[in-house]
Amino acid sequence: MSLLSYIASGTTTYIAVTASLFVMGQKFPRASFFARCLASYGSLLLCAIYGVIASIVLRLVGYGRISQWATARSFKWVMRFTTGVRFDIIEGKEHLSTRPAVIIGNHQSELDVLMLGEIFPPYCSVTAKKSLRYVPFLGWFMSLSRTVFIDRANRETAVKAFDSAAEEMRVHRQSVFIFPEGTRSYSDKPELLSFKKGAFHLAVKAGVPVVPVVVENYSHILAPKKSIFKAGSIKIRVLPPISTEGLTTEDVDNLTKSTRETMLTNLLEISKTEPSDIASALSSGKSTAVGI
């Protein structure tokens, strides 16, 4: 068999297995969980392949800096169709037009790639851990589309990456999206992990505002530990830009802390948390600022 035949055969089998699991999911919820997981990863691969092609074409015609936006839109529509999950901005959509800016958001699971498809503005790039550069298709797309790769194990190279990103923001007015928690929380309740300070150092260094994006806790939609993955809608609130004008590196700790507290308050609110629980969560918050 030729390579194309193997690819066609494998794709057909993948789709057939996924479809079968969806049908079984009507009686066995666990089958539905695996069906949506397969649909998600298949969609991710498909959109990553599209992203490689789109990045090359857009760079050739002089619009390489919108390739991540163009690819993010494909994640939104493809994954909405294959999983039945949608993210809806209920407030503050106008703040996403702030440019350049450091846009930050809470990080819950792999499903956040669909969230990026909803909120990602043109002329914006993501940051990602360095190891993703070597993932077939996804890493190729990210490299071609000017992703800011961060090696968190090496502070010197991480700082250089942020210096390069700051220059890109100043010269080309390119925004950057960062998950300040640094990793997925997989939490079944509305909470935030400690924030790393890299996003705030970058905003201060580039002299641009921070735009916080708050996504409600969606463990009612996706909870891997409980094998739950359902169709449904998830709310997003985009908060007003936080100015960094006049701030220095000495102000980063306070900026990190105050931004996290604001995001946590909003997270608890849109996740339908009782007022008394909000006060309790804020008063017992974890350490808020760690390294890059």
PDB file of C-alpha atoms in Angstrom:
ATOM      1  CA  MET A   1       0.000   0.000   0.000  1.00  0.00           C
ATOM      2  CA  SER A   2       1.106   3.554  -0.694  1.00  0.00           C
ATOM      3  CA  LEU A   3       1.521   6.163   2.025  1.00  0.00           C
ATOM      4  CA  LEU A   4      -1.696   7.893   0.966  1.00  0.00           C
ATOM      5  CA  SER A   5      -3.565   4.595   1.215  1.00  0.00           C
ATOM      6  CA  TYR A   6      -2.302   4.072   4.772  1.00  0.00           C
ATOM      7  CA  ILE A   7      -3.341   7.613   5.711  1.00  0.00           C
ATOM      8  CA  ALA A   8      -6.795   7.184   4.146  1.00  0.00           C
ATOM      9  CA  SER A   9      -7.293   3.817   5.831  1.00  0.00           C
ATOM     10  CA  GLY A  10      -6.176   5.107   9.215  1.00  0.00           C
ATOM     11  CA  THR A  11      -8.377   8.199   8.945  1.00  0.00           C
ATOM     12  CA  THR A  12     -11.418   6.130   7.995  1.00  0.00           C
ATOM     13  CA  THR A  13     -10.861   3.765  10.922  1.00  0.00           C
ATOM     14  CA  TYR A  14     -10.394   6.688  13.342  1.00  0.00           C
ATOM     15  CA  ILE A  15     -13.646   8.310  12.213  1.00  0.00           C
ATOM     16  CA  ALA A  16     -15.524   4.999  12.355  1.00  0.00           C
ATOM     17  CA  VAL A  17     -14.345   4.238  15.894  1.00  0.00           C
ATOM     18  CA  THR A  18     -15.196   7.763  17.050  1.00  0.00           C
ATOM     19  CA  ALA A  19     -18.660   7.623  15.495  1.00  0.00           C
ATOM     20  CA  SER A  20     -19.302   4.203  17.046  1.00  0.00           C
ATOM     21  CA  LEU A  21     -18.361   5.490  20.484  1.00  0.00           C
ATOM     22  CA  PHE A  22     -20.722   8.453  20.070  1.00  0.00           C
ATOM     23  CA  VAL A  23     -23.559   6.043  19.316  1.00  0.00           C
ATOM     24  CA  MET A  24     -22.635   3.854  22.298  1.00  0.00           C
ATOM     25  CA  GLY A  25     -22.503   6.973  24.445  1.00  0.00           C
ATOM     26  CA  GLN A  26     -26.284   7.241  24.332  1.00  0.00           C
ATOM     27  CA  LYS A  27     -26.404   4.287  26.714  1.00  0.00           C
ATOM     28  CA  PHE A  28     -22.920   4.306  28.214  1.00  0.00           C
ATOM     29  CA  PRO A  29     -21.693   7.805  29.265  1.00  0.00           C
ATOM     30  CA  ARG A  30     -18.073   6.636  29.471  1.00  0.00           C
ATOM     31  CA  ALA A  31     -18.136   5.804  25.747  1.00  0.00           C
ATOM     32  CA  SER A  32     -19.242   9.384  25.047  1.00  0.00           C
ATOM     33  CA  PHE A  33     -16.227  10.651  27.008  1.00  0.00           C
ATOM     34  CA  PHE A  34     -13.813   8.692  24.844  1.00  0.00           C
ATOM     35  CA  ALA A  35     -15.676   9.666  21.677  1.00  0.00           C
ATOM     36  CA  ARG A  36     -15.286  13.381  22.395  1.00  0.00           C
ATOM     37  CA  CYS A  37     -11.645  12.890  23.391  1.00  0.00           C
ATOM     38  CA  LEU A  38     -10.946  11.208  20.045  1.00  0.00           C
ATOM     39  CA  ALA A  39     -12.903  13.906  18.227  1.00  0.00           C
ATOM     40  CA  SER A  40     -10.898  16.609  20.022  1.00  0.00           C
ATOM     41  CA  TYR A  41      -7.493  15.137  19.213  1.00  0.00           C
ATOM     42  CA  GLY A  42      -8.522  14.456  15.632  1.00  0.00           C
ATOM     43  CA  SER A  43      -9.691  18.056  15.293  1.00  0.00           C
ATOM     44  CA  LEU A  44      -6.456  19.306  16.823  1.00  0.00           C
ATOM     45  CA  LEU A  45      -4.410  17.377  14.262  1.00  0.00           C
ATOM     46  CA  LEU A  46      -6.576  18.548  11.367  1.00  0.00           C
ATOM     47  CA  CYS A  47      -6.372  22.203  12.424  1.00  0.00           C
ATOM     48  CA  ALA A  48      -2.616  21.944  13.046  1.00  0.00           C
ATOM     49  CA  ILE A  49      -2.109  20.663   9.481  1.00  0.00           C
ATOM     50  CA  TYR A  50      -4.247  23.536   8.214  1.00  0.00           C
ATOM     51  CA  GLY A  51      -2.184  25.893  10.403  1.00  0.00           C
ATOM     52  CA  VAL A  52       1.078  24.776   8.781  1.00  0.00           C
ATOM     53  CA  ILE A  53      -0.326  25.477   5.322  1.00  0.00           C
ATOM     54  CA  ALA A  54      -1.968  28.759   6.361  1.00  0.00           C
ATOM     55  CA  SER A  55       1.216  29.991   8.060  1.00  0.00           C
ATOM     56  CA  ILE A  56       3.321  29.325   4.965  1.00  0.00           C
ATOM     57  CA  VAL A  57       0.834  30.970   2.588  1.00  0.00           C
ATOM     58  CA  LEU A  58       0.246  33.998   4.824  1.00  0.00           C
ATOM     59  CA  ARG A  59       3.982  34.555   5.313  1.00  0.00           C
ATOM     60  CA  LEU A  60       4.508  34.426   1.553  1.00  0.00           C
ATOM     61  CA  VAL A  61       1.914  37.163   0.992  1.00  0.00           C
ATOM     62  CA  GLY A  62       3.149  39.324   3.878  1.00  0.00           C
ATOM     63  CA  TYR A  63       0.502  38.521   6.501  1.00  0.00           C
ATOM     64  CA  GLY A  64       2.381  36.008   8.625  1.00  0.00           C
ATOM     65  CA  ARG A  65       1.489  37.787  11.855  1.00  0.00           C
ATOM     66  CA  ILE A  66      -2.193  36.887  11.549  1.00  0.00           C
ATOM     67  CA  SER A  67      -1.594  33.161  10.956  1.00  0.00           C
ATOM     68  CA  GLN A  68      -2.294  32.228  14.590  1.00  0.00           C
ATOM     69  CA  TRP A  69      -5.577  34.127  14.470  1.00  0.00           C
ATOM     70  CA  ALA A  70      -6.546  32.402  11.211  1.00  0.00           C
ATOM     71  CA  THR A  71      -5.730  28.973  12.651  1.00  0.00           C
ATOM     72  CA  ALA A  72      -7.449  29.707  15.972  1.00  0.00           C
ATOM     73  CA  ARG A  73     -10.682  30.370  14.094  1.00  0.00           C
ATOM     74  CA  SER A  74     -10.473  26.895  12.577  1.00  0.00           C
ATOM     75  CA  PHE A  75     -10.113  25.382  16.068  1.00  0.00           C
ATOM     76  CA  LYS A  76     -13.269  27.221  17.111  1.00  0.00           C
ATOM     77  CA  TRP A  77     -15.494  25.985  14.301  1.00  0.00           C
ATOM     78  CA  VAL A  78     -14.080  22.489  13.798  1.00  0.00           C
ATOM     79  CA  MET A  79     -14.068  21.565  17.488  1.00  0.00           C
ATOM     80  CA  ARG A  80     -17.493  23.099  18.047  1.00  0.00           C
ATOM     81  CA  PHE A  81     -18.813  20.769  15.336  1.00  0.00           C
ATOM     82  CA  THR A  82     -16.976  17.635  16.508  1.00  0.00           C
ATOM     83  CA  THR A  83     -17.458  18.017  20.277  1.00  0.00           C
ATOM     84  CA  GLY A  84     -20.565  20.168  20.679  1.00  0.00           C
ATOM     85  CA  VAL A  85     -18.682  22.514  23.019  1.00  0.00           C
ATOM     86  CA  ARG A  86     -18.738  26.277  22.556  1.00  0.00           C
ATOM     87  CA  PHE A  87     -17.238  29.208  24.430  1.00  0.00           C
ATOM     88  CA  ASP A  88     -19.307  32.405  24.626  1.00  0.00           C
ATOM     89  CA  ILE A  89     -17.985  35.849  25.537  1.00  0.00           C
ATOM     90  CA  ILE A  90     -20.662  37.300  27.815  1.00  0.00           C
ATOM     91  CA  GLU A  91     -18.886  40.551  28.652  1.00  0.00           C
ATOM     92  CA  GLY A  92     -15.953  42.705  27.552  1.00  0.00           C
ATOM     93  CA  LYS A  93     -15.389  41.496  23.978  1.00  0.00           C
ATOM     94  CA  GLU A  94     -14.372  45.027  22.992  1.00  0.00           C
ATOM     95  CA  HIS A  95     -11.276  44.801  25.219  1.00  0.00           C
ATOM     96  CA  LEU A  96      -9.775  42.145  22.926  1.00  0.00           C
ATOM     97  CA  SER A  97      -9.136  44.871  20.329  1.00  0.00           C
ATOM     98  CA  THR A  98      -6.529  46.433  22.651  1.00  0.00           C
ATOM     99  CA  ARG A  99      -3.250  46.278  20.709  1.00  0.00           C
ATOM    100  CA  PRO A 100      -0.542  45.588  21.525  1.00  0.00           C
ATOM    101  CA  ALA A 101      -1.262  43.916  24.840  1.00  0.00           C
ATOM    102  CA  VAL A 102      -0.367  40.944  26.979  1.00  0.00           C
ATOM    103  CA  ILE A 103      -3.565  38.895  27.119  1.00  0.00           C
ATOM    104  CA  ILE A 104      -3.739  36.377  29.962  1.00  0.00           C
ATOM    105  CA  GLY A 105      -6.223  33.655  30.863  1.00  0.00           C
ATOM    106  CA  ASN A 106      -6.842  30.855  33.345  1.00  0.00           C
ATOM    107  CA  HIS A 107      -5.727  27.428  32.107  1.00  0.00           C
ATOM    108  CA  GLN A 108      -7.979  24.456  32.870  1.00  0.00           C
ATOM    109  CA  SER A 109      -7.401  21.734  30.279  1.00  0.00           C
ATOM    110  CA  GLU A 110      -6.535  20.905  26.659  1.00  0.00           C
ATOM    111  CA  LEU A 111      -9.997  22.211  25.770  1.00  0.00           C
ATOM    112  CA  ASP A 112      -8.612  25.718  26.189  1.00  0.00           C
ATOM    113  CA  VAL A 113      -7.428  25.560  22.573  1.00  0.00           C
ATOM    114  CA  LEU A 114     -11.121  25.887  21.661  1.00  0.00           C
ATOM    115  CA  MET A 115     -11.360  28.889  23.996  1.00  0.00           C
ATOM    116  CA  LEU A 116      -8.455  30.508  22.134  1.00  0.00           C
ATOM    117  CA  GLY A 117     -10.415  30.019  18.925  1.00  0.00           C
ATOM    118  CA  GLU A 118     -13.159  32.195  20.396  1.00  0.00           C
ATOM    119  CA  ILE A 119     -11.100  35.016  21.927  1.00  0.00           C
ATOM    120  CA  PHE A 120      -7.924  35.157  19.823  1.00  0.00           C
ATOM    121  CA  PRO A 121      -7.574  38.542  18.063  1.00  0.00           C
ATOM    122  CA  PRO A 122      -5.610  39.238  14.856  1.00  0.00           C
ATOM    123  CA  TYR A 123      -1.934  40.117  15.294  1.00  0.00           C
ATOM    124  CA  CYS A 124      -1.477  38.018  18.404  1.00  0.00           C
ATOM    125  CA  SER A 125       0.867  35.119  19.242  1.00  0.00           C
ATOM    126  CA  VAL A 126       0.855  32.557  22.020  1.00  0.00           C
ATOM    127  CA  THR A 127       3.641  31.479  24.313  1.00  0.00           C
ATOM    128  CA  ALA A 128       4.285  27.771  24.781  1.00  0.00           C
ATOM    129  CA  LYS A 129       6.718  25.456  26.500  1.00  0.00           C
ATOM    130  CA  LYS A 130       9.752  24.710  24.378  1.00  0.00           C
ATOM    131  CA  SER A 131       9.042  20.963  24.097  1.00  0.00           C
ATOM    132  CA  LEU A 132       5.939  21.640  21.956  1.00  0.00           C
ATOM    133  CA  ARG A 133       8.210  22.868  19.167  1.00  0.00           C
ATOM    134  CA  TYR A 134       9.041  19.245  18.336  1.00  0.00           C
ATOM    135  CA  VAL A 135       5.464  17.901  18.139  1.00  0.00           C
ATOM    136  CA  PRO A 136       4.657  16.992  14.506  1.00  0.00           C
ATOM    137  CA  PHE A 137       2.315  19.439  12.750  1.00  0.00           C
ATOM    138  CA  LEU A 138       1.345  21.334  15.916  1.00  0.00           C
ATOM    139  CA  GLY A 139       4.956  22.271  16.658  1.00  0.00           C
ATOM    140  CA  TRP A 140       5.614  23.030  13.000  1.00  0.00           C
ATOM    141  CA  PHE A 141       2.612  25.345  12.876  1.00  0.00           C
ATOM    142  CA  MET A 142       3.645  27.068  16.106  1.00  0.00           C
ATOM    143  CA  SER A 143       7.191  27.621  14.841  1.00  0.00           C
ATOM    144  CA  LEU A 144       6.007  29.016  11.502  1.00  0.00           C
ATOM    145  CA  SER A 145       3.514  31.359  13.182  1.00  0.00           C
ATOM    146  CA  ARG A 146       5.987  33.039  15.538  1.00  0.00           C
ATOM    147  CA  THR A 147       5.058  31.338  18.794  1.00  0.00           C
ATOM    148  CA  VAL A 148       7.179  32.520  21.732  1.00  0.00           C
ATOM    149  CA  PHE A 149       8.735  29.299  23.057  1.00  0.00           C
ATOM    150  CA  ILE A 150       9.769  29.372  26.713  1.00  0.00           C
ATOM    151  CA  ASP A 151      12.247  27.036  28.398  1.00  0.00           C
ATOM    152  CA  ARG A 152      11.120  27.364  32.008  1.00  0.00           C
ATOM    153  CA  ALA A 153      14.014  25.204  33.177  1.00  0.00           C
ATOM    154  CA  ASN A 154      16.497  27.781  31.895  1.00  0.00           C
ATOM    155  CA  ARG A 155      15.881  31.268  33.245  1.00  0.00           C
ATOM    156  CA  GLU A 156      18.460  32.880  30.947  1.00  0.00           C
ATOM    157  CA  THR A 157      16.877  31.605  27.721  1.00  0.00           C
ATOM    158  CA  ALA A 158      13.394  32.372  29.067  1.00  0.00           C
ATOM    159  CA  VAL A 159      14.371  35.984  29.717  1.00  0.00           C
ATOM    160  CA  LYS A 160      15.851  36.261  26.199  1.00  0.00           C
ATOM    161  CA  ALA A 161      12.609  34.917  24.724  1.00  0.00           C
ATOM    162  CA  PHE A 162      10.607  37.554  26.584  1.00  0.00           C
ATOM    163  CA  ASP A 163      13.070  40.271  25.486  1.00  0.00           C
ATOM    164  CA  SER A 164      12.523  39.223  21.879  1.00  0.00           C
ATOM    165  CA  ALA A 165       8.749  39.209  22.393  1.00  0.00           C
ATOM    166  CA  ALA A 166       8.847  42.712  23.912  1.00  0.00           C
ATOM    167  CA  GLU A 167      10.737  44.003  20.868  1.00  0.00           C
ATOM    168  CA  GLU A 168       8.186  42.368  18.551  1.00  0.00           C
ATOM    169  CA  MET A 169       5.396  44.082  20.481  1.00  0.00           C
ATOM    170  CA  ARG A 170       7.003  47.494  20.318  1.00  0.00           C
ATOM    171  CA  VAL A 171       7.998  47.341  16.646  1.00  0.00           C
ATOM    172  CA  HIS A 172       5.110  45.416  15.073  1.00  0.00           C
ATOM    173  CA  ARG A 173       2.337  46.016  17.646  1.00  0.00           C
ATOM    174  CA  GLN A 174       1.969  42.256  18.047  1.00  0.00           C
ATOM    175  CA  SER A 175       0.046  41.117  21.117  1.00  0.00           C
ATOM    176  CA  VAL A 176       0.945  38.011  23.121  1.00  0.00           C
ATOM    177  CA  PHE A 177      -1.329  35.522  24.894  1.00  0.00           C
ATOM    178  CA  ILE A 178       0.001  33.810  28.034  1.00  0.00           C
ATOM    179  CA  PHE A 179      -1.422  31.381  30.592  1.00  0.00           C
ATOM    180  CA  PRO A 180       0.191  32.799  33.772  1.00  0.00           C
ATOM    181  CA  GLU A 181      -0.532  29.633  35.764  1.00  0.00           C
ATOM    182  CA  GLY A 182       1.976  27.913  33.494  1.00  0.00           C
ATOM    183  CA  THR A 183       0.120  24.592  33.459  1.00  0.00           C
ATOM    184  CA  ARG A 184      -3.402  23.160  33.333  1.00  0.00           C
ATOM    185  CA  SER A 185      -5.264  22.989  36.653  1.00  0.00           C
ATOM    186  CA  TYR A 186      -7.860  20.288  35.816  1.00  0.00           C
ATOM    187  CA  SER A 187      -9.744  21.630  38.822  1.00  0.00           C
ATOM    188  CA  ASP A 188     -13.330  20.628  39.543  1.00  0.00           C
ATOM    189  CA  LYS A 189     -13.977  23.939  41.292  1.00  0.00           C
ATOM    190  CA  PRO A 190     -13.306  27.601  40.445  1.00  0.00           C
ATOM    191  CA  GLU A 191      -9.759  28.322  41.553  1.00  0.00           C
ATOM    192  CA  LEU A 192      -6.461  29.598  40.189  1.00  0.00           C
ATOM    193  CA  LEU A 193      -2.992  28.142  40.581  1.00  0.00           C
ATOM    194  CA  SER A 194      -0.143  30.458  41.540  1.00  0.00           C
ATOM    195  CA  PHE A 195       0.746  32.931  38.795  1.00  0.00           C
ATOM    196  CA  LYS A 196       4.199  33.009  37.259  1.00  0.00           C
ATOM    197  CA  LYS A 197       5.480  36.534  36.780  1.00  0.00           C
ATOM    198  CA  GLY A 198       6.740  36.280  33.193  1.00  0.00           C
ATOM    199  CA  ALA A 199       3.597  37.732  31.607  1.00  0.00           C
ATOM    200  CA  PHE A 200       3.745  40.766  33.886  1.00  0.00           C
ATOM    201  CA  HIS A 201       7.468  41.310  33.377  1.00  0.00           C
ATOM    202  CA  LEU A 202       6.799  41.247  29.638  1.00  0.00           C
ATOM    203  CA  ALA A 203       3.944  43.761  29.876  1.00  0.00           C
ATOM    204  CA  VAL A 204       6.045  46.154  31.960  1.00  0.00           C
ATOM    205  CA  LYS A 205       9.100  45.726  29.724  1.00  0.00           C
ATOM    206  CA  ALA A 206       7.083  46.389  26.558  1.00  0.00           C
ATOM    207  CA  GLY A 207       5.027  49.136  28.205  1.00  0.00           C
ATOM    208  CA  VAL A 208       1.706  47.555  27.174  1.00  0.00           C
ATOM    209  CA  PRO A 209      -1.494  46.834  29.117  1.00  0.00           C
ATOM    210  CA  VAL A 210      -2.538  43.466  30.522  1.00  0.00           C
ATOM    211  CA  VAL A 211      -5.929  42.186  29.354  1.00  0.00           C
ATOM    212  CA  PRO A 212      -7.275  39.424  31.659  1.00  0.00           C
ATOM    213  CA  VAL A 213      -9.602  36.776  30.210  1.00  0.00           C
ATOM    214  CA  VAL A 214     -11.613  34.765  32.734  1.00  0.00           C
ATOM    215  CA  VAL A 215     -13.238  31.452  31.763  1.00  0.00           C
ATOM    216  CA  GLU A 216     -15.763  29.904  34.116  1.00  0.00           C
ATOM    217  CA  ASN A 217     -14.850  26.580  35.685  1.00  0.00           C
ATOM    218  CA  TYR A 218     -16.093  24.037  33.168  1.00  0.00           C
ATOM    219  CA  SER A 219     -15.786  20.779  35.075  1.00  0.00           C
ATOM    220  CA  HIS A 220     -19.511  20.326  34.310  1.00  0.00           C
ATOM    221  CA  ILE A 221     -18.430  20.009  30.656  1.00  0.00           C
ATOM    222  CA  LEU A 222     -15.028  18.329  30.955  1.00  0.00           C
ATOM    223  CA  ALA A 223     -13.699  16.474  33.999  1.00  0.00           C
ATOM    224  CA  PRO A 224     -11.091  13.901  32.874  1.00  0.00           C
ATOM    225  CA  LYS A 225     -10.739  12.337  36.332  1.00  0.00           C
ATOM    226  CA  LYS A 226     -14.460  11.539  36.309  1.00  0.00           C
ATOM    227  CA  SER A 227     -14.557  10.574  32.609  1.00  0.00           C
ATOM    228  CA  ILE A 228     -16.992  13.414  31.903  1.00  0.00           C
ATOM    229  CA  PHE A 229     -16.993  15.176  28.536  1.00  0.00           C
ATOM    230  CA  LYS A 230     -20.308  16.689  27.451  1.00  0.00           C
ATOM    231  CA  ALA A 231     -21.587  19.130  24.875  1.00  0.00           C
ATOM    232  CA  GLY A 232     -22.476  22.570  26.212  1.00  0.00           C
ATOM    233  CA  SER A 233     -21.550  26.247  26.439  1.00  0.00           C
ATOM    234  CA  ILE A 234     -18.895  27.869  28.627  1.00  0.00           C
ATOM    235  CA  LYS A 235     -18.904  31.521  29.658  1.00  0.00           C
ATOM    236  CA  ILE A 236     -15.994  33.941  29.172  1.00  0.00           C
ATOM    237  CA  ARG A 237     -15.584  37.392  30.683  1.00  0.00           C
ATOM    238  CA  VAL A 238     -12.919  39.747  29.282  1.00  0.00           C
ATOM    239  CA  LEU A 239     -11.833  42.301  31.875  1.00  0.00           C
ATOM    240  CA  PRO A 240     -10.785  45.902  31.133  1.00  0.00           C
ATOM    241  CA  PRO A 241      -7.108  46.465  30.247  1.00  0.00           C
ATOM    242  CA  ILE A 242      -4.765  47.035  33.184  1.00  0.00           C
ATOM    243  CA  SER A 243      -2.285  49.797  32.389  1.00  0.00           C
ATOM    244  CA  THR A 244       1.429  49.300  33.053  1.00  0.00           C
ATOM    245  CA  GLU A 245       2.336  52.894  32.267  1.00  0.00           C
ATOM    246  CA  GLY A 246       5.024  54.131  34.633  1.00  0.00           C
ATOM    247  CA  LEU A 247       5.564  50.715  36.230  1.00  0.00           C
ATOM    248  CA  THR A 248       8.985  49.137  36.748  1.00  0.00           C
ATOM    249  CA  THR A 249      10.203  45.645  37.577  1.00  0.00           C
ATOM    250  CA  GLU A 250       9.775  46.513  41.257  1.00  0.00           C
ATOM    251  CA  ASP A 251       6.018  46.767  40.665  1.00  0.00           C
ATOM    252  CA  VAL A 252       5.667  43.314  39.044  1.00  0.00           C
ATOM    253  CA  ASP A 253       4.917  41.442  42.275  1.00  0.00           C
ATOM    254  CA  ASN A 254       2.033  43.763  43.181  1.00  0.00           C
ATOM    255  CA  LEU A 255       0.754  43.747  39.592  1.00  0.00           C
ATOM    256  CA  THR A 256       0.777  39.942  39.581  1.00  0.00           C
ATOM    257  CA  LYS A 257      -1.003  39.709  42.922  1.00  0.00           C
ATOM    258  CA  SER A 258      -3.693  42.306  42.195  1.00  0.00           C
ATOM    259  CA  THR A 259      -4.415  40.875  38.725  1.00  0.00           C
ATOM    260  CA  ARG A 260      -4.767  37.346  40.097  1.00  0.00           C
ATOM    261  CA  GLU A 261      -7.134  38.534  42.821  1.00  0.00           C
ATOM    262  CA  THR A 262      -9.279  40.367  40.281  1.00  0.00           C
ATOM    263  CA  MET A 263      -9.394  37.334  38.003  1.00  0.00           C
ATOM    264  CA  LEU A 264     -10.234  35.010  40.898  1.00  0.00           C
ATOM    265  CA  THR A 265     -13.109  37.235  41.998  1.00  0.00           C
ATOM    266  CA  ASN A 266     -14.538  37.207  38.488  1.00  0.00           C
ATOM    267  CA  LEU A 267     -13.951  33.472  38.115  1.00  0.00           C
ATOM    268  CA  LEU A 268     -15.930  32.794  41.260  1.00  0.00           C
ATOM    269  CA  GLU A 269     -18.709  35.131  40.127  1.00  0.00           C
ATOM    270  CA  ILE A 270     -19.262  33.655  36.656  1.00  0.00           C
ATOM    271  CA  SER A 271     -18.948  30.134  38.050  1.00  0.00           C
ATOM    272  CA  LYS A 272     -22.029  30.868  40.217  1.00  0.00           C
ATOM    273  CA  THR A 273     -20.199  30.755  43.521  1.00  0.00           C
ATOM    274  CA  GLU A 274     -22.023  32.027  46.603  1.00  0.00           C
ATOM    275  CA  PRO A 275     -20.808  35.427  47.968  1.00  0.00           C
ATOM    276  CA  SER A 276     -19.696  33.852  51.253  1.00  0.00           C
ATOM    277  CA  ASP A 277     -17.627  31.294  49.349  1.00  0.00           C
ATOM    278  CA  ILE A 278     -16.054  34.067  47.265  1.00  0.00           C
ATOM    279  CA  ALA A 279     -14.873  35.859  50.406  1.00  0.00           C
ATOM    280  CA  SER A 280     -13.534  32.598  51.827  1.00  0.00           C
ATOM    281  CA  ALA A 281     -11.659  31.734  48.633  1.00  0.00           C
ATOM    282  CA  LEU A 282     -10.056  35.159  48.435  1.00  0.00           C
ATOM    283  CA  SER A 283      -8.987  35.180  52.067  1.00  0.00           C
ATOM    284  CA  SER A 284      -7.449  31.717  51.836  1.00  0.00           C
ATOM    285  CA  GLY A 285      -5.757  32.178  48.453  1.00  0.00           C
ATOM    286  CA  LYS A 286      -2.489  30.412  47.673  1.00  0.00           C
ATOM    287  CA  SER A 287       0.832  32.064  46.981  1.00  0.00           C
ATOM    288  CA  THR A 288       0.301  34.272  43.939  1.00  0.00           C
ATOM    289  CA  ALA A 289       3.674  35.084  42.408  1.00  0.00           C
ATOM    290  CA  VAL A 290       6.432  32.697  41.432  1.00  0.00           C
ATOM    291  CA  GLY A 291       9.259  32.693  38.894  1.00  0.00           C
ATOM    292  CA  ILE A 292       9.148  33.029  35.117  1.00  0.00           C
TER     293      ILE A 292
END
